[in-house]
XYZ file of C-alpha atoms in Angstrom:
660
model
C 20.702 4.862 8.274
C 23.952 2.910 8.246
C 26.396 3.425 11.066
C 29.083 5.947 10.046
C 27.110 7.139 7.001
C 26.477 10.632 8.320
C 29.457 12.309 6.582
C 28.589 10.752 3.254
C 24.980 11.811 3.593
C 25.968 15.362 4.490
C 28.262 15.356 1.422
C 25.432 14.171 -0.859
C 23.055 16.779 0.600
C 25.534 19.504 -0.172
C 25.956 18.260 -3.723
C 22.182 18.050 -4.115
C 21.723 21.688 -2.983
C 24.423 22.901 -5.347
C 22.705 20.966 -8.194
C 19.326 22.515 -7.450
C 20.754 26.013 -7.244
C 22.623 25.522 -10.537
C 19.455 24.322 -12.293
C 17.411 27.219 -10.987
C 20.118 29.619 -12.223
C 20.163 27.872 -15.607
C 16.339 28.007 -15.892
C 16.306 31.748 -15.064
C 18.698 32.384 -17.978
C 16.825 30.166 -20.425
C 14.952 31.956 -23.154
C 11.211 31.095 -23.621
C 10.889 27.714 -25.247
C 9.306 27.083 -28.649
C 5.594 27.711 -28.962
C 2.818 25.222 -28.736
C 4.297 21.946 -27.608
C 1.792 19.226 -28.372
C -1.124 19.815 -30.701
C -1.595 23.374 -31.960
C -5.345 23.013 -31.467
C -4.879 22.349 -27.764
C -2.341 25.161 -27.210
C -2.926 28.479 -29.053
C -0.173 29.376 -31.487
C 0.739 32.479 -29.449
C 1.068 30.591 -26.187
C 4.645 30.402 -24.810
C 5.307 27.597 -22.345
C 8.012 28.150 -19.755
C 9.555 24.970 -18.308
C 8.534 24.172 -14.779
C 11.454 24.492 -12.320
C 12.857 21.018 -11.536
C 11.112 19.386 -8.648
C 13.691 16.631 -8.287
C 17.322 16.667 -7.290
C 19.989 14.071 -7.759
C 18.855 10.486 -8.186
C 22.105 8.604 -7.740
C 25.742 8.206 -8.478
C 27.914 5.920 -10.579
C 31.497 4.828 -9.901
C 33.715 3.566 -12.756
C 36.690 1.221 -12.454
C 38.993 3.656 -14.214
C 38.974 7.226 -15.610
C 37.676 8.008 -19.076
C 38.468 10.668 -21.580
C 34.957 12.100 -21.299
C 35.091 13.748 -17.882
C 37.456 14.183 -15.031
C 37.417 11.585 -12.300
C 35.794 8.155 -12.041
C 32.267 8.966 -10.848
C 29.289 11.074 -11.937
C 25.653 11.703 -10.919
C 22.316 10.937 -12.517
C 19.728 13.676 -12.119
C 16.632 15.145 -13.717
C 18.720 17.442 -15.987
C 22.319 17.455 -17.161
C 24.803 19.791 -15.497
C 28.618 20.318 -15.708
C 29.287 23.088 -13.197
C 29.947 23.752 -9.565
C 32.135 20.708 -9.263
C 29.329 18.404 -10.420
C 29.122 16.163 -13.419
C 25.480 15.171 -13.790
C 23.825 13.307 -16.683
C 20.071 13.231 -17.285
C 18.121 10.169 -16.373
C 16.760 10.187 -19.920
C 20.226 10.181 -21.597
C 21.619 6.833 -22.855
C 24.435 7.027 -20.254
C 21.860 6.694 -17.486
C 21.652 2.955 -18.192
C 24.929 2.691 -16.247
C 22.906 3.593 -13.146
C 19.710 1.655 -13.868
C 21.072 -1.577 -15.323
C 23.953 -3.978 -15.152
C 23.604 -4.989 -18.791
C 22.658 -1.598 -20.196
C 22.959 -0.273 -23.727
C 25.860 2.090 -22.919
C 29.474 1.041 -23.441
C 30.430 2.225 -19.938
C 28.086 -0.281 -18.249
C 30.767 -2.992 -17.960
C 33.141 -0.518 -16.270
C 30.741 0.275 -13.443
C 31.991 -0.822 -9.943
C 29.258 0.606 -7.790
C 25.988 2.540 -7.923
C 24.631 4.727 -5.182
C 20.861 5.303 -4.949
C 20.004 8.451 -2.968
C 16.937 8.122 -0.753
C 14.832 11.051 0.368
C 12.558 11.876 3.245
C 10.588 15.033 3.046
C 12.410 16.037 -0.074
C 15.855 15.883 1.554
C 18.408 13.137 1.105
C 18.210 11.035 4.230
C 20.082 7.834 3.309
C 21.625 5.933 0.414
C 22.031 2.350 -0.846
C 25.177 1.201 -2.579
C 25.009 -1.672 -5.059
C 27.906 -3.437 -6.757
C 28.416 -3.041 -10.483
C 29.735 -5.650 -12.967
C 33.331 -4.465 -12.654
C 35.363 -5.490 -9.576
C 36.047 -2.896 -6.925
C 39.619 -1.766 -6.275
C 38.820 0.807 -3.584
C 35.945 2.086 -1.499
C 33.458 3.740 -3.917
C 32.718 7.426 -3.701
C 35.335 7.708 -0.951
C 36.348 11.313 -1.776
C 34.769 14.066 -3.782
C 36.975 15.813 -6.320
C 36.082 19.013 -8.134
C 35.603 18.578 -11.880
C 38.425 20.247 -13.764
C 37.198 21.331 -17.185
C 39.153 20.037 -20.190
C 39.372 21.478 -23.634
C 35.890 21.970 -25.189
C 36.811 19.777 -28.136
C 37.250 16.821 -25.798
C 34.136 17.421 -23.719
C 30.576 16.593 -24.821
C 27.650 18.569 -23.492
C 26.085 16.630 -20.649
C 23.147 14.609 -21.824
C 24.303 14.633 -25.478
C 25.757 11.637 -27.223
C 29.439 10.954 -26.517
C 31.545 8.698 -28.705
C 30.710 5.567 -26.734
C 27.036 6.329 -26.593
C 24.633 5.163 -29.266
C 23.589 7.886 -31.558
C 20.051 8.061 -32.910
C 19.284 4.360 -33.446
C 17.738 2.720 -36.403
C 14.622 0.602 -35.962
C 16.728 -2.586 -36.182
C 19.072 -1.341 -33.464
C 16.124 -0.318 -31.382
C 14.845 -3.847 -31.458
C 18.157 -5.156 -30.015
C 17.692 -2.641 -27.180
C 14.110 -3.827 -26.638
C 13.184 -5.054 -23.079
C 13.232 -8.580 -24.448
C 16.909 -8.687 -23.783
C 16.466 -7.842 -20.095
C 16.153 -10.524 -17.407
C 12.836 -10.637 -15.534
C 13.083 -8.742 -12.262
C 12.953 -10.970 -9.150
C 13.467 -10.412 -5.460
C 17.057 -11.611 -5.709
C 17.976 -9.072 -8.463
C 16.553 -5.903 -6.974
C 18.492 -2.705 -7.374
C 18.608 -0.707 -4.138
C 16.642 -3.590 -2.646
C 16.441 -2.213 0.915
C 14.926 1.023 -0.350
C 12.500 -0.815 -2.670
C 11.172 -3.106 0.092
C 10.771 -0.161 2.453
C 8.737 1.731 -0.184
C 6.569 -1.321 -0.830
C 5.736 -1.638 2.855
C 5.089 2.063 3.384
C 1.513 3.303 3.381
C -0.024 3.931 -0.062
C -0.807 7.465 -1.198
C -3.939 8.646 -2.994
C -1.833 9.791 -5.957
C 0.955 7.937 -7.628
C 4.354 9.504 -7.071
C 7.570 9.161 -8.998
C 9.804 6.201 -8.061
C 12.560 7.261 -10.512
C 15.459 6.736 -8.068
C 14.457 3.078 -7.415
C 13.246 2.222 -10.915
C 14.255 -1.422 -11.464
C 16.309 -2.692 -14.445
C 13.358 -4.362 -16.205
C 11.120 -1.278 -15.593
C 13.792 1.005 -16.934
C 14.121 -1.130 -20.077
C 10.390 -0.786 -20.791
C 10.363 2.911 -19.927
C 13.232 3.743 -22.319
C 12.380 1.397 -25.194
C 12.429 2.906 -28.640
C 9.377 5.138 -29.278
C 8.750 3.506 -32.674
C 8.721 -0.050 -31.270
C 5.071 -0.972 -30.460
C 4.899 -3.179 -27.391
C 2.401 -4.872 -25.038
C 3.464 -5.134 -21.407
C 1.432 -7.962 -19.874
C 1.482 -8.268 -16.112
C -0.452 -9.417 -13.105
C -1.870 -6.827 -10.676
C 0.830 -4.949 -8.765
C 3.638 -5.714 -11.194
C 4.253 -1.983 -11.815
C 2.408 -1.403 -15.097
C 1.080 1.991 -14.092
C 4.526 3.034 -12.844
C 5.934 2.127 -16.234
C 3.158 4.018 -18.032
C 3.843 7.260 -16.115
C 7.615 7.104 -16.398
C 7.544 6.091 -20.065
C 5.411 9.096 -20.911
C 7.869 11.341 -19.142
C 10.822 9.709 -20.904
C 9.289 10.008 -24.322
C 8.865 13.832 -24.012
C 12.056 14.499 -22.083
C 14.346 17.010 -23.715
C 17.414 14.627 -23.277
C 15.704 11.747 -25.044
C 17.398 11.385 -28.478
C 14.116 10.184 -29.999
C 11.957 12.707 -28.246
C 8.232 12.885 -28.906
C 6.441 16.198 -29.083
C 3.294 14.950 -27.439
C 2.147 11.770 -25.637
C -1.325 10.657 -24.599
C -1.936 8.264 -21.682
C -5.387 6.547 -21.888
C -6.681 5.088 -18.656
C -9.844 3.276 -17.552
C -11.412 5.817 -15.170
C -11.369 9.336 -13.912
C -9.991 7.960 -10.598
C -7.066 6.506 -12.534
C -6.379 9.745 -14.338
C -6.221 11.615 -10.996
C -4.089 8.887 -9.541
C -1.456 8.903 -12.286
C -1.492 12.682 -12.394
C 0.727 12.859 -9.313
C 3.598 11.082 -11.117
C 3.101 13.090 -14.291
C 3.314 16.328 -12.274
C 6.534 15.056 -10.650
C 8.229 13.899 -13.809
C 7.130 16.084 -16.750
C 8.650 19.600 -16.902
C 6.977 21.035 -20.035
C 3.227 21.603 -19.578
C 1.063 20.228 -22.402
C 3.489 17.568 -23.604
C 1.660 14.740 -21.774
C -2.105 14.429 -21.630
C -4.138 11.833 -19.668
C -7.663 10.927 -20.613
C -10.161 8.168 -19.859
C -11.216 6.067 -22.768
C -14.700 7.507 -22.343
C -13.463 11.094 -22.465
C -11.432 10.337 -25.569
C -14.523 8.924 -27.288
C -16.637 11.852 -26.218
C -14.035 14.188 -27.814
C -14.417 12.222 -31.072
C -18.206 12.196 -30.896
C -18.279 15.980 -30.367
C -21.894 16.203 -29.232
C -23.314 18.006 -26.216
C -25.812 15.281 -25.203
C -25.140 13.519 -21.867
C -24.861 9.742 -21.818
C -26.248 7.193 -19.446
C -24.407 4.236 -17.922
C -25.522 1.574 -20.390
C -22.879 -0.725 -21.907
C -22.595 -2.554 -25.262
C -24.873 -5.508 -25.310
C -23.927 -7.657 -28.262
C -20.570 -8.292 -29.960
C -21.549 -6.238 -33.055
C -21.817 -3.145 -30.808
C -17.995 -3.337 -30.496
C -16.809 -4.559 -33.908
C -14.244 -2.495 -35.834
C -16.265 -2.902 -39.017
C -18.561 -0.155 -37.758
C -15.694 2.358 -38.053
C -15.124 1.158 -41.618
C -18.818 1.665 -42.434
C -18.667 5.159 -41.023
C -15.583 6.062 -43.069
C -17.255 4.759 -46.284
C -20.449 6.641 -45.612
C -18.656 9.918 -44.808
C -16.618 9.791 -48.092
C -19.804 9.562 -50.144
C -21.661 12.114 -48.036
C -18.763 14.537 -48.351
C -18.773 14.119 -52.175
C -22.525 14.735 -52.208
C -22.125 17.918 -50.116
C -24.229 16.596 -47.158
C -21.315 16.955 -44.734
C -18.434 19.378 -44.736
C -16.791 22.244 -42.833
C -19.679 24.601 -43.452
C -22.198 22.266 -41.827
C -22.578 21.979 -38.047
C -20.670 19.077 -36.620
C -23.707 17.623 -34.885
C -25.566 17.547 -38.174
C -22.633 15.842 -39.895
C -22.542 13.162 -37.205
C -26.242 12.678 -37.624
C -25.968 12.263 -41.410
C -23.208 9.631 -41.059
C -25.153 7.709 -38.371
C -28.397 7.775 -40.396
C -26.467 6.478 -43.431
C -25.514 3.474 -41.250
C -29.004 3.059 -39.908
C -30.430 2.936 -43.476
C -27.474 0.916 -44.785
C -27.049 3.535 -47.489
C -23.963 4.429 -49.519
C -25.216 6.899 -52.123
C -27.588 4.731 -54.137
C -25.808 1.544 -53.017
C -25.730 -0.323 -49.743
C -23.013 -0.139 -47.161
C -23.058 -3.871 -46.710
C -24.897 -6.820 -48.256
C -24.130 -9.055 -45.290
C -27.525 -10.036 -43.895
C -26.518 -10.088 -40.224
C -24.853 -6.693 -40.495
C -27.763 -5.277 -42.428
C -30.200 -6.478 -39.700
C -27.995 -4.985 -36.947
C -27.791 -1.592 -38.686
C -31.510 -1.601 -39.358
C -32.216 -2.129 -35.640
C -30.082 0.836 -34.463
C -32.119 3.410 -32.480
C -32.808 6.894 -33.783
C -29.985 9.384 -33.526
C -31.469 11.390 -30.563
C -31.781 8.170 -28.465
C -28.442 6.722 -29.502
C -26.607 9.976 -28.549
C -27.709 9.563 -24.922
C -26.628 5.970 -24.510
C -23.101 4.788 -23.475
C -23.787 1.656 -25.490
C -23.385 3.638 -28.760
C -20.683 6.036 -27.658
C -17.880 4.299 -29.622
C -20.098 4.048 -32.729
C -20.972 7.769 -32.617
C -17.313 8.622 -31.962
C -16.472 6.682 -35.145
C -19.164 8.667 -36.949
C -17.813 11.887 -35.479
C -14.218 11.468 -36.607
C -15.363 10.156 -40.008
C -17.604 13.210 -40.474
C -14.861 15.681 -39.413
C -12.192 14.040 -41.501
C -9.580 14.718 -38.855
C -9.511 13.870 -35.119
C -9.712 16.679 -32.580
C -6.196 16.010 -31.278
C -3.325 13.804 -32.438
C -0.238 12.522 -30.589
C 3.194 11.220 -31.403
C 2.742 8.263 -29.095
C -0.230 6.773 -27.221
C 0.112 4.759 -23.994
C -2.958 2.657 -22.999
C -3.191 1.283 -19.461
C -5.698 -1.427 -18.610
C -5.633 -2.110 -22.434
C -7.335 -5.477 -22.065
C -10.676 -3.693 -21.577
C -10.837 -1.875 -24.871
C -13.126 -3.228 -27.613
C -12.132 -3.532 -31.309
C -14.276 -0.490 -32.155
C -12.632 1.604 -29.458
C -9.243 0.655 -30.736
C -10.330 1.537 -34.253
C -11.423 4.999 -33.146
C -8.354 5.558 -30.916
C -6.035 4.805 -33.865
C -7.179 8.134 -35.383
C -5.586 9.957 -32.402
C -2.225 8.299 -32.841
C 0.162 9.448 -35.529
C 2.984 7.432 -34.019
C 3.321 4.211 -32.079
C 1.885 2.436 -29.081
C 2.708 1.198 -25.628
C -0.056 -0.974 -24.259
C -0.187 -2.274 -20.668
C -2.670 -4.687 -19.215
C -3.574 -8.132 -18.015
C -5.774 -10.359 -20.134
C -6.811 -12.139 -16.874
C -8.474 -8.914 -15.744
C -10.785 -8.437 -18.733
C -14.014 -7.048 -17.370
C -16.154 -7.978 -20.414
C -16.420 -10.719 -23.023
C -16.907 -7.977 -25.588
C -13.352 -6.646 -25.344
C -10.551 -8.091 -27.361
C -9.873 -11.640 -26.081
C -6.155 -11.627 -26.802
C -3.221 -9.349 -27.601
C -3.063 -10.955 -31.039
C -6.633 -9.738 -31.667
C -5.563 -6.180 -30.652
C -2.586 -6.519 -33.060
C -5.005 -7.405 -35.861
C -7.224 -4.441 -35.167
C -4.276 -2.069 -35.025
C -2.864 -3.659 -38.224
C 0.648 -3.835 -36.852
C 2.697 -6.459 -35.000
C 2.962 -6.075 -31.268
C 5.808 -7.558 -29.203
C 4.375 -8.962 -25.947
C 6.533 -8.682 -22.847
C 5.553 -10.224 -19.500
C 6.170 -8.773 -15.993
C 6.511 -11.430 -13.293
C 7.699 -9.480 -10.211
C 4.875 -8.313 -7.947
C 5.535 -5.058 -6.132
C 2.005 -4.679 -4.747
C 0.116 -7.193 -2.739
C 1.513 -9.775 -0.304
C 2.147 -13.335 -1.372
C -0.870 -14.316 0.746
C -3.228 -11.988 -1.115
C -1.827 -12.828 -4.533
C -2.012 -16.565 -3.873
C -5.612 -16.312 -2.666
C -6.730 -14.192 -5.672
C -4.715 -16.383 -7.956
C -7.114 -19.244 -7.252
C -9.400 -17.618 -9.778
C -6.764 -18.207 -12.468
C -5.572 -21.354 -14.158
C -2.386 -22.902 -12.763
C -0.452 -21.785 -15.860
C -1.439 -18.179 -15.187
C -0.301 -18.095 -11.570
C 3.218 -16.808 -12.434
C 3.690 -13.659 -10.283
C 6.536 -13.602 -7.766
C 5.512 -11.327 -4.828
C 8.326 -9.314 -3.228
C 6.234 -9.167 -0.119
C 6.598 -12.803 0.975
C 4.100 -14.107 3.505
C 1.648 -11.539 4.698
C -1.643 -11.677 6.620
C -4.014 -14.258 5.094
C -7.196 -12.700 3.769
C -9.961 -12.482 6.360
C -13.232 -13.984 5.154
C -16.288 -12.865 7.149
C -19.506 -14.847 6.630
C -22.549 -12.844 7.823
C -26.347 -12.894 7.548
C -27.737 -11.101 4.483
C -29.179 -8.355 6.704
C -25.715 -7.674 8.134
C -23.789 -7.559 4.849
C -23.326 -3.780 4.658
C -23.721 -2.844 8.293
C -20.554 -4.887 8.926
C -18.418 -2.570 6.797
C -17.947 0.323 9.282
C -16.703 -2.060 12.054
C -14.196 -3.743 9.721
C -12.913 -0.388 8.504
C -12.670 0.921 12.063
C -10.601 -2.086 13.233
C -8.122 -1.708 10.339
C -7.791 2.091 10.345
C -7.524 2.278 14.122
C -4.674 -0.154 13.978
C -3.084 1.525 10.968
C -4.206 5.188 10.874
C -1.829 6.043 7.978
C -3.231 3.392 5.680
C -5.437 3.976 2.669
C -8.625 1.842 2.555
C -11.226 0.999 -0.045
C -14.501 -0.847 -0.003
C -15.269 -2.489 -3.324
C -18.618 -4.007 -4.175
C -21.387 -4.171 -6.755
C -23.690 -1.911 -4.648
C -21.534 0.990 -3.463
C -24.633 3.076 -2.615
C -25.509 0.475 0.123
C -21.938 0.751 1.493
C -22.230 4.549 1.621
C -25.551 4.258 3.432
C -24.086 1.921 6.073
C -21.125 4.293 6.598
C -23.456 7.290 6.980
C -25.454 5.448 9.631
C -22.146 4.776 11.464
C -21.341 8.463 11.479
C -19.192 8.878 8.293
C -19.747 11.846 5.994
C -18.761 12.490 2.371
C -15.499 14.252 1.709
C -16.390 17.524 -0.038
C -13.278 17.183 -2.356
C -14.153 13.631 -3.471
C -17.630 12.080 -3.304
C -16.201 8.561 -3.299
C -14.445 9.054 0.043
C -16.214 8.747 3.376
C -14.641 10.376 6.460
C -14.997 9.967 10.218
C -12.597 11.259 12.870
C -9.609 11.231 10.526
C -10.450 7.788 9.045
C -10.893 7.853 5.272
C -12.561 5.063 3.300
C -12.970 5.127 -0.459
C -16.149 3.397 -1.779
C -15.948 2.069 -5.346
C -17.605 -0.351 -7.702
C -15.294 -2.853 -9.434
C -15.156 -0.740 -12.574
C -13.925 2.322 -10.681
C -11.315 0.362 -8.726
C -9.329 -0.566 -11.891
C -5.769 0.716 -11.898
C -5.816 1.842 -8.286
C -4.101 0.533 -5.128
C -4.736 0.655 -1.405
C -3.226 -0.601 1.774
C -6.365 -2.535 2.597
C -9.378 -3.483 0.563
C -12.730 -4.734 1.771
C -14.546 -6.733 -0.926
C -18.306 -7.154 -0.492
C -20.193 -10.231 -1.682
C -17.865 -11.801 -4.316
C -20.778 -13.975 -5.508
C -22.469 -10.880 -6.932
C -19.500 -10.013 -9.224
C -20.489 -10.958 -12.784
C -18.051 -13.506 -14.302
C -16.873 -13.292 -17.866
C -16.469 -16.191 -20.255
C -13.930 -18.512 -18.660
C -12.870 -16.163 -15.886
C -13.505 -13.727 -13.075
C -11.956 -10.524 -14.312
C -13.866 -8.025 -12.202
C -13.467 -10.029 -8.994
C -9.827 -10.813 -9.586
C -9.120 -7.135 -10.114
C -10.995 -6.159 -6.965
C -9.219 -8.750 -4.764
C -5.801 -7.549 -5.925
C -6.243 -3.840 -5.071
C -4.871 -4.404 -1.580
C -1.224 -3.990 -0.810
C -1.186 -5.298 2.762
C -4.536 -6.712 3.956
C -7.718 -8.060 2.329
C -11.066 -8.564 3.966
C -14.012 -10.324 2.333
C -17.542 -9.920 3.663
C -20.143 -12.246 2.201
C -23.503 -13.819 2.856
C -23.783 -15.827 -0.376
C -21.523 -18.760 -1.210
C -18.096 -17.725 -2.535
C -17.055 -18.690 -6.039
C -15.961 -22.326 -6.000
C -12.252 -21.539 -6.619
C -12.155 -19.463 -3.414
C -13.707 -22.179 -1.330
C -10.660 -24.455 -1.318
C -9.338 -25.842 1.983
C -7.892 -23.063 4.064
C -10.458 -20.443 2.986
C -13.047 -21.174 5.628
C -14.989 -18.188 6.883
C -13.850 -16.710 10.149
C -16.133 -15.637 13.014
C -16.779 -11.993 13.758
C -13.995 -10.181 15.593
C -14.456 -9.313 19.217
C -14.480 -5.634 18.402
C -16.391 -3.092 20.422
C -17.407 -1.109 17.338
C -18.979 -4.226 15.793
C -20.790 -4.951 19.019
C -22.251 -1.443 19.127
C -23.460 -1.787 15.568
C -25.180 -5.037 16.384
C -26.866 -3.501 19.460
C -28.130 -0.523 17.482
C -29.652 -2.823 14.888
C -31.186 -5.094 17.493
C -28.870 -8.015 16.715
């Protein structure tokens, strides 16, 4: 806290309390909202959704160089909802005028008149401090020096807060939306941080198991991506830790916000794993007020919905490129049209039987009396497909059966106005082709081509654009919020020099510790390493990532850890919590410290190390590597020599128990 800031903080706390009380009073008077936000098949037509009371208070404050005709005074607040009462003028963070707070070069005409911005910082839900930043207009006096009650003017001269005012852009055309696209925003760097002190403190704070809203400290480039026009499809490419998941969560909330002029009724976020969905759920709960307007699904769950079968699937994966080609969805659509005309599928026939008929048509390469395809390679592939009962139990054919399911039904189970896909580099062409049926609007795709986990996924964003049959603007994030420079530079050795472009805000950092052990000690070493780190930093989150997580769990059990009843991937001992994941499960997550086991066992992909690169970059503060096999050549450069075991009593006790 700055010296002499106590009166200002007390003043802001009082304003925040009045704001919250006013919003609660407003919500209590609000009539029930319209029925069935989102898809009517997900929410019964008789269901009435009541908005959740605001969880957030004021975010910040804006000072203008001179008064305007739109409200009394020279400053106003930004909050979760608009308000013009109790001496407060508050605009919603989702209204166009909010760009005066989030950006120097925003889209609102008042942006050049801003002299200062105040970001309110909270601790335990209460305002505890603030950060003032200069605006583009020169200061003529101390900003926010005195609070003045807002004196209402004639209604004809006052807009409703959050609605368009004469200097705000009205509903924009597609061409205008392109000029407001994030392309026009400068890349965020350490030197251009907004509320920099608060951002750096948040970066260095211990991670949480669920993502939380960072709305107050959202950076100018992040805000530009979050608020980009809903009908402008975009790819946001970024290295690990550049804030892609933060953008995904806040963009979903913006798109469904009641003060967004181009509001969407429903938004879907597609993520890579169930761990990711739980992780991002924290931010969604913080940001989204209307239940049912934002859904989050794993890509596997989305495909299972399309497939619509009760059979459980195994862990197999596509084997050959044709397992993932979008042509399979086209074959399924062709077959379904003919089968529907022939009466073999339809609304009166059980869905499972319809899926079977479409699948068998593909297996037999049959389209009525004609063939689906005369291409010899495709005909051979289709002929070698397994019987329906076997295919329905294999993950390898999940996307194919999903394509058959939606083709047989004629309509997808759910549809959305906008679909956001995180870790989009991992989707195959067939998965994209199926997911297209869920989207009746546009796309926001986030990912990193360098982190592709399979050679069967789309190899470039241009390939994704081809599958989706629409142009995609590709934007690049270069500012790293997670991971110290030491960790990112080490992991970056797996990339080409041209791809090592991230600028880490956490300069320096502890160099990764590389522990060379005997093969028999590979997993028994994990408890000691975790104990050293979590004893030194008890508030940190920790993960162990390796290709054999069951071996890690066994070693932790021997050392006295037990499984957390609420989450079977977390091992607990005397308050220490360690999450054990394989590289697939670790995607999209972040931890204070990561222990990566045997990098040499991580399967490379063509021309890269996607799984290993992803795993090495899960750590925010410290990275430990335990290995018995040689490291990948790129990680064996000078300066990466293995270090001896630490002189740690816990490690010594483990060695004694095992007779070392």
